[in-house]
PDB file of C-alpha atoms in Angstrom:
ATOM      1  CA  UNK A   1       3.814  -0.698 -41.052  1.00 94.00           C
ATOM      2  CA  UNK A   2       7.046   0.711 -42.545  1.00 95.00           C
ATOM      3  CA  UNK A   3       7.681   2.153 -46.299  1.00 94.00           C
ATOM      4  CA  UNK A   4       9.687  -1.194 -47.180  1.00 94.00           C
ATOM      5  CA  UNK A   5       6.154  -2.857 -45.773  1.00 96.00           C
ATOM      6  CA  UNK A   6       3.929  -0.837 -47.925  1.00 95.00           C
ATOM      7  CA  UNK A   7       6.732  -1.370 -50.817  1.00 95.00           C
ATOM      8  CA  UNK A   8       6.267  -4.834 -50.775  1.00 95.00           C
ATOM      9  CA  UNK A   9       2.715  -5.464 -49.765  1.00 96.00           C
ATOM     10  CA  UNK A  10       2.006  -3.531 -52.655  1.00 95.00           C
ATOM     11  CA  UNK A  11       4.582  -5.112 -55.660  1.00 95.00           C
ATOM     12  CA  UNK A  12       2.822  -8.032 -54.309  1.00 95.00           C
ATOM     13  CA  UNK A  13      -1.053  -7.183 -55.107  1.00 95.00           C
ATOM     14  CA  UNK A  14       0.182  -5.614 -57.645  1.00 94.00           C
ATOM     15  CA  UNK A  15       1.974  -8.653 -58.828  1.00 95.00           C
ATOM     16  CA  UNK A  16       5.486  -6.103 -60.099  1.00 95.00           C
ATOM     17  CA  UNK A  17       8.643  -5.910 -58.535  1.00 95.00           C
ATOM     18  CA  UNK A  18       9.933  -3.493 -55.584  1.00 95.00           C
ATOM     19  CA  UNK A  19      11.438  -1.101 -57.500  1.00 95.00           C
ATOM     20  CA  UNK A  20       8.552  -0.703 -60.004  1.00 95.00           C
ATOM     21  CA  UNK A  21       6.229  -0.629 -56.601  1.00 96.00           C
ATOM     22  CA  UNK A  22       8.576   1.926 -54.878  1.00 96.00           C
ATOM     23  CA  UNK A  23       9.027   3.984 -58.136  1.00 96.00           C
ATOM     24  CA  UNK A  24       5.014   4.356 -58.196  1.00 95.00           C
ATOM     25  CA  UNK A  25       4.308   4.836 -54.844  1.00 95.00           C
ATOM     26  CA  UNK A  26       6.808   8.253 -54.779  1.00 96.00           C
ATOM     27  CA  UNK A  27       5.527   9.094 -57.748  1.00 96.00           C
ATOM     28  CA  UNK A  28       1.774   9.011 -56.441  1.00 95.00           C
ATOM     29  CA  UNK A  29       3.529  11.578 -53.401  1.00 95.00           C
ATOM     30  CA  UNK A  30       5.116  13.213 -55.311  1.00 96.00           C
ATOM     31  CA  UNK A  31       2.113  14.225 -57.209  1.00 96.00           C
ATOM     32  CA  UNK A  32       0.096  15.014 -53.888  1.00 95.00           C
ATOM     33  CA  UNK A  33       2.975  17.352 -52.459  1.00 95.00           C
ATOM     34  CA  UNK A  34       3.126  19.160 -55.370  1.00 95.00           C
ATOM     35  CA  UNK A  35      -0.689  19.516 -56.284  1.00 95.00           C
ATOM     36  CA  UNK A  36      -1.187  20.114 -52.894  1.00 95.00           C
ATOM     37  CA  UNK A  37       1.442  22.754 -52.548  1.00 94.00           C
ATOM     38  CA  UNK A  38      -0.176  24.804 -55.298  1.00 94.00           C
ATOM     39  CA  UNK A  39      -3.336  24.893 -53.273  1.00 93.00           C
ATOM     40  CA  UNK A  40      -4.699  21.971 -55.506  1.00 95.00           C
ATOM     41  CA  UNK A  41      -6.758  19.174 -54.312  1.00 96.00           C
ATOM     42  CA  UNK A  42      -6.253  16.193 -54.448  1.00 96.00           C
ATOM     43  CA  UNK A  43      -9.161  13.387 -54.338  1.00 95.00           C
ATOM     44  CA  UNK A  44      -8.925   9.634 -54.545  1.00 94.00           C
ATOM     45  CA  UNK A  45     -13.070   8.253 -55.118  1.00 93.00           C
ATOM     46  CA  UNK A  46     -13.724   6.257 -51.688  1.00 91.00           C
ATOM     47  CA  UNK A  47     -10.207   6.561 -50.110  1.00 94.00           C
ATOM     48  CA  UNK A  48      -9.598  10.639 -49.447  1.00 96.00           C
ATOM     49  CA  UNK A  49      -8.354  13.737 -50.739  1.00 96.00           C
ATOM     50  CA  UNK A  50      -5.405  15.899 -49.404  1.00 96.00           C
ATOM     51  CA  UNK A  51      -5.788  19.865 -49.818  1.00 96.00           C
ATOM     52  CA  UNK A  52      -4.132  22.898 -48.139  1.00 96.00           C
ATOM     53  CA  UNK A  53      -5.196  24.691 -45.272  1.00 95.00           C
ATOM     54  CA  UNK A  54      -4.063  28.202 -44.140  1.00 94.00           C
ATOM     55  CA  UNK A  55      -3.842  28.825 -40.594  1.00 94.00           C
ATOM     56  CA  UNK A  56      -3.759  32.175 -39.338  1.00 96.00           C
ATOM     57  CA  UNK A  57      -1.213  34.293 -37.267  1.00 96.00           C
ATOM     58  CA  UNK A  58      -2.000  33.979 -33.558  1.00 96.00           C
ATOM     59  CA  UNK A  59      -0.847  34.622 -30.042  1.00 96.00           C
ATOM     60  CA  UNK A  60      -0.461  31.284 -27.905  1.00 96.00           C
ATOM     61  CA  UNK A  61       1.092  31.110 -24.576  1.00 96.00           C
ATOM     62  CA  UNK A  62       4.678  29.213 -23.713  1.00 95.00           C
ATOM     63  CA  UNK A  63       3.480  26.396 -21.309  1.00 95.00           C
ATOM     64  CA  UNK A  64       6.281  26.545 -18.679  1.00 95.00           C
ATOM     65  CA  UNK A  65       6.423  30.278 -18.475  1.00 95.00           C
ATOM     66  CA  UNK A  66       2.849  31.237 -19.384  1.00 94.00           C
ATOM     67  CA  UNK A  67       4.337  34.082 -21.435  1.00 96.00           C
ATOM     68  CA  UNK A  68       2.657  34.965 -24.742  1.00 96.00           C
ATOM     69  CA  UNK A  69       4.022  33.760 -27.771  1.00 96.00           C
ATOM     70  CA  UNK A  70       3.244  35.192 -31.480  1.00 96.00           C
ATOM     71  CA  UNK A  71       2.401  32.074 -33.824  1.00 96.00           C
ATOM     72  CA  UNK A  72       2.970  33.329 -37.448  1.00 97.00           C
ATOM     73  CA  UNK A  73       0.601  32.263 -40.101  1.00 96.00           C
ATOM     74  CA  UNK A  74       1.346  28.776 -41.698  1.00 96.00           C
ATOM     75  CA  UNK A  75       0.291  26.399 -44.339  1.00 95.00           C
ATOM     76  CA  UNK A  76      -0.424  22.740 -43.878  1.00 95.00           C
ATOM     77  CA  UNK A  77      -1.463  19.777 -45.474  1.00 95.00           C
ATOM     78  CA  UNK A  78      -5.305  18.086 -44.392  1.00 95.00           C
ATOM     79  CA  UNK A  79      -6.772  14.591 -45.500  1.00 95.00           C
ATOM     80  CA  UNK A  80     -10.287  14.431 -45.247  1.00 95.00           C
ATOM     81  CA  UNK A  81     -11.035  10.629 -45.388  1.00 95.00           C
ATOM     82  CA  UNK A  82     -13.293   9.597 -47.777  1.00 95.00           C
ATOM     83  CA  UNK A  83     -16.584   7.801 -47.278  1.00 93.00           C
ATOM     84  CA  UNK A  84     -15.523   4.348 -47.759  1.00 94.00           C
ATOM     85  CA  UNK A  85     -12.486   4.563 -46.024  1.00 93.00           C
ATOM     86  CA  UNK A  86     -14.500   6.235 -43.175  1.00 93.00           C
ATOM     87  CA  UNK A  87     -17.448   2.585 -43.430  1.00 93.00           C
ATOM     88  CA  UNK A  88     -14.469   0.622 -43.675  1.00 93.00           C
ATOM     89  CA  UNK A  89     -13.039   2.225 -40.346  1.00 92.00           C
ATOM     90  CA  UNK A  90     -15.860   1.483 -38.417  1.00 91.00           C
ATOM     91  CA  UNK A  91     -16.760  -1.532 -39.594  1.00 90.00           C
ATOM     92  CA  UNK A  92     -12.979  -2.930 -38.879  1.00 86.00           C
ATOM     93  CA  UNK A  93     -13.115  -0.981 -35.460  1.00 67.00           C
ATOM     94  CA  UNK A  94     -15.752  -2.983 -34.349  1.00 59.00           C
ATOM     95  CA  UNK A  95     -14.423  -6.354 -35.195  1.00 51.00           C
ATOM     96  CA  UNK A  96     -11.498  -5.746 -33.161  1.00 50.00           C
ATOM     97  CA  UNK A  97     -13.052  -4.133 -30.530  1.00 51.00           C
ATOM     98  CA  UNK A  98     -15.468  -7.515 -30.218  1.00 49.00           C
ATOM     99  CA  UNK A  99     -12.401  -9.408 -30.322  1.00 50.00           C
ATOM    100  CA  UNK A 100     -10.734  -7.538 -27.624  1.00 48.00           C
ATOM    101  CA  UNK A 101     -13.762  -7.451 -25.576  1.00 48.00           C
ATOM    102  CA  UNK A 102     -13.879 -11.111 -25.490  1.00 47.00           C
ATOM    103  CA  UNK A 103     -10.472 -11.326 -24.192  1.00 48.00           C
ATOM    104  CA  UNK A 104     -10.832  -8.367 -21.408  1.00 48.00           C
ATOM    105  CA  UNK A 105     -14.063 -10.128 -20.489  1.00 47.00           C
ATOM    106  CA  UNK A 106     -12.238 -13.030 -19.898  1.00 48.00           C
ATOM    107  CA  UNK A 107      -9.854 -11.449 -17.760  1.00 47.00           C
ATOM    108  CA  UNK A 108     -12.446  -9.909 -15.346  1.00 48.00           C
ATOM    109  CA  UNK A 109     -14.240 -13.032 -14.344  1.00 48.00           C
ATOM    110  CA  UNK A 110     -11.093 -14.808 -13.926  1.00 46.00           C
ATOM    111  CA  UNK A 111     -10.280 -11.123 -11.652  1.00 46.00           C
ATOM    112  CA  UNK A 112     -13.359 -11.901 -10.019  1.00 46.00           C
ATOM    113  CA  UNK A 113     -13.021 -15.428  -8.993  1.00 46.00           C
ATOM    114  CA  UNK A 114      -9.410 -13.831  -7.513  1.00 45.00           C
ATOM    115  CA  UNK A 115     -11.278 -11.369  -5.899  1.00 46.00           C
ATOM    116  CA  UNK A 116     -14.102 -13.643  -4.163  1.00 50.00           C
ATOM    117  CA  UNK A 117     -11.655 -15.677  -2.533  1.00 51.00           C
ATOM    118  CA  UNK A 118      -9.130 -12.955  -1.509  1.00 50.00           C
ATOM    119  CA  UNK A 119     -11.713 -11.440   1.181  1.00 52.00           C
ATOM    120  CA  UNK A 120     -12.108 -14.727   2.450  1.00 53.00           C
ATOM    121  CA  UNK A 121      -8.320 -14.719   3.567  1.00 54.00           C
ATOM    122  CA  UNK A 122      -9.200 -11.173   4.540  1.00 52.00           C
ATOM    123  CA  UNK A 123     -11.996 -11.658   6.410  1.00 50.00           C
ATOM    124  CA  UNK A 124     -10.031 -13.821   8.266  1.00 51.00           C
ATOM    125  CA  UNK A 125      -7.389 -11.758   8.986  1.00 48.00           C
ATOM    126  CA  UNK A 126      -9.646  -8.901   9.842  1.00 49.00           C
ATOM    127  CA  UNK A 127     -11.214 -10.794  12.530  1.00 53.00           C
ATOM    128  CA  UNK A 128      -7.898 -11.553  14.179  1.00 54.00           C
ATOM    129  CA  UNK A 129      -6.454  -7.693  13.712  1.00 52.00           C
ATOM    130  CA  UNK A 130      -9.319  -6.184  15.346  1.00 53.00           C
ATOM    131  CA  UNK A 131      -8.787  -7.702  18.455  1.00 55.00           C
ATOM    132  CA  UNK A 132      -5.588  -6.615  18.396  1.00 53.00           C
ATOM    133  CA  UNK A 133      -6.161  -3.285  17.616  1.00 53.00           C
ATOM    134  CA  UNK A 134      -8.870  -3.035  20.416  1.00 52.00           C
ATOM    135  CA  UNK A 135      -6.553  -4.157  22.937  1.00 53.00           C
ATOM    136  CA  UNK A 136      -4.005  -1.834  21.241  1.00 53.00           C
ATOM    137  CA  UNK A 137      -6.733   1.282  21.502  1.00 55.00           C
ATOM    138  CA  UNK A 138      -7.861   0.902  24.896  1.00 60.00           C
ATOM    139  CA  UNK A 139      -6.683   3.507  26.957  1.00 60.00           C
ATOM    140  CA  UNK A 140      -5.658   2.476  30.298  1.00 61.00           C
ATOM    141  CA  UNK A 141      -7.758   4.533  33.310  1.00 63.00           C
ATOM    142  CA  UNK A 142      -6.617   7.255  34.212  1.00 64.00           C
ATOM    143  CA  UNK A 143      -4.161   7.235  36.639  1.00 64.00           C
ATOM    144  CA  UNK A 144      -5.141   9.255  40.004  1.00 63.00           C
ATOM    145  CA  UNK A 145      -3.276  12.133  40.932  1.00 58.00           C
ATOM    146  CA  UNK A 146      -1.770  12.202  44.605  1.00 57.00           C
ATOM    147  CA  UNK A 147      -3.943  14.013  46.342  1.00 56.00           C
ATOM    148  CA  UNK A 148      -6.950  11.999  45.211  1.00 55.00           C
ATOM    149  CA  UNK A 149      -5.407   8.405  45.969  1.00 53.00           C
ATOM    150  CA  UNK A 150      -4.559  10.128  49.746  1.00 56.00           C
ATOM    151  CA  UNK A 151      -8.128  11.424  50.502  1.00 54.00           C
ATOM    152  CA  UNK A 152      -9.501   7.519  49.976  1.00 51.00           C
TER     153      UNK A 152
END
């Protein structure tokens, strides 16, 4: 979903038009990045809060070379869901996860029906190669030297 998405989802529930919806909506961010970039937090009751987290300086390693790289210390933003965003997660993970189970277990038994009758037509064809392949990988005897074939 895209910021015009959200706009209009939103001036929808909300029953105001885009503009007042956009309007809001930056405000509400522009709020968090600036709470937030005071070292504030921010907390919304059962969706979340947004604070500040310092990482420290550190020494990493460049992937291709495998030469050690000095990572300054940084700042960044963290959103620690909140509970009843986190129940509402899981409780909408599993309905799509049922829903997508149903279809991949639909898929494997029609796989499986595929799959029964496929090493029919291979068991047939398997019976004809290894004939051919027997024939194939006999050796013929040995041939006698000379000197053998002129003492019989």
């Amino acid at each position: 979903m895209n910021k015009s998405e959200v706009i209009e989802r939103v001036a929808g529930a909300a029953e105001v038009n885009k503009q007042q919806a956009e309007r809001v909506l930056d405000e509400f961010f522009d709020t968090v990045r600036s709470e937030v970039g005071r070292n504030e937090k921010v907390s919304w009751p059962g969706f979340g809060s947004f604070s500040a987290t310092a990482r420290t300086a550190r020494t990493g390693r460049n992937p291709q070379t495998g030469a050690p790289v000095k990572i300054p210390a940084s700042r960044a933003v963290k959103f620690s869901a909140g509970s009843a965003l986190k129940e509402h997660m899981k409780n909408s993970g599993t309905a799509k996860k049922s829903g997508a189970a149903k279809k991949k277990a639909a898929a494997p038994t029609a796989k499986a029906t595929a799959a029964k009758k496929a090493p029919a037509k291979k068991a047939t064809a398997a019976k004809k190669a290894p004939a051919a392949k027997a024939t194939a990988a006999k050796k013929p005897p040995a041939k006698k030297s000379a000197a053998t074939s002129k003492k019989r």
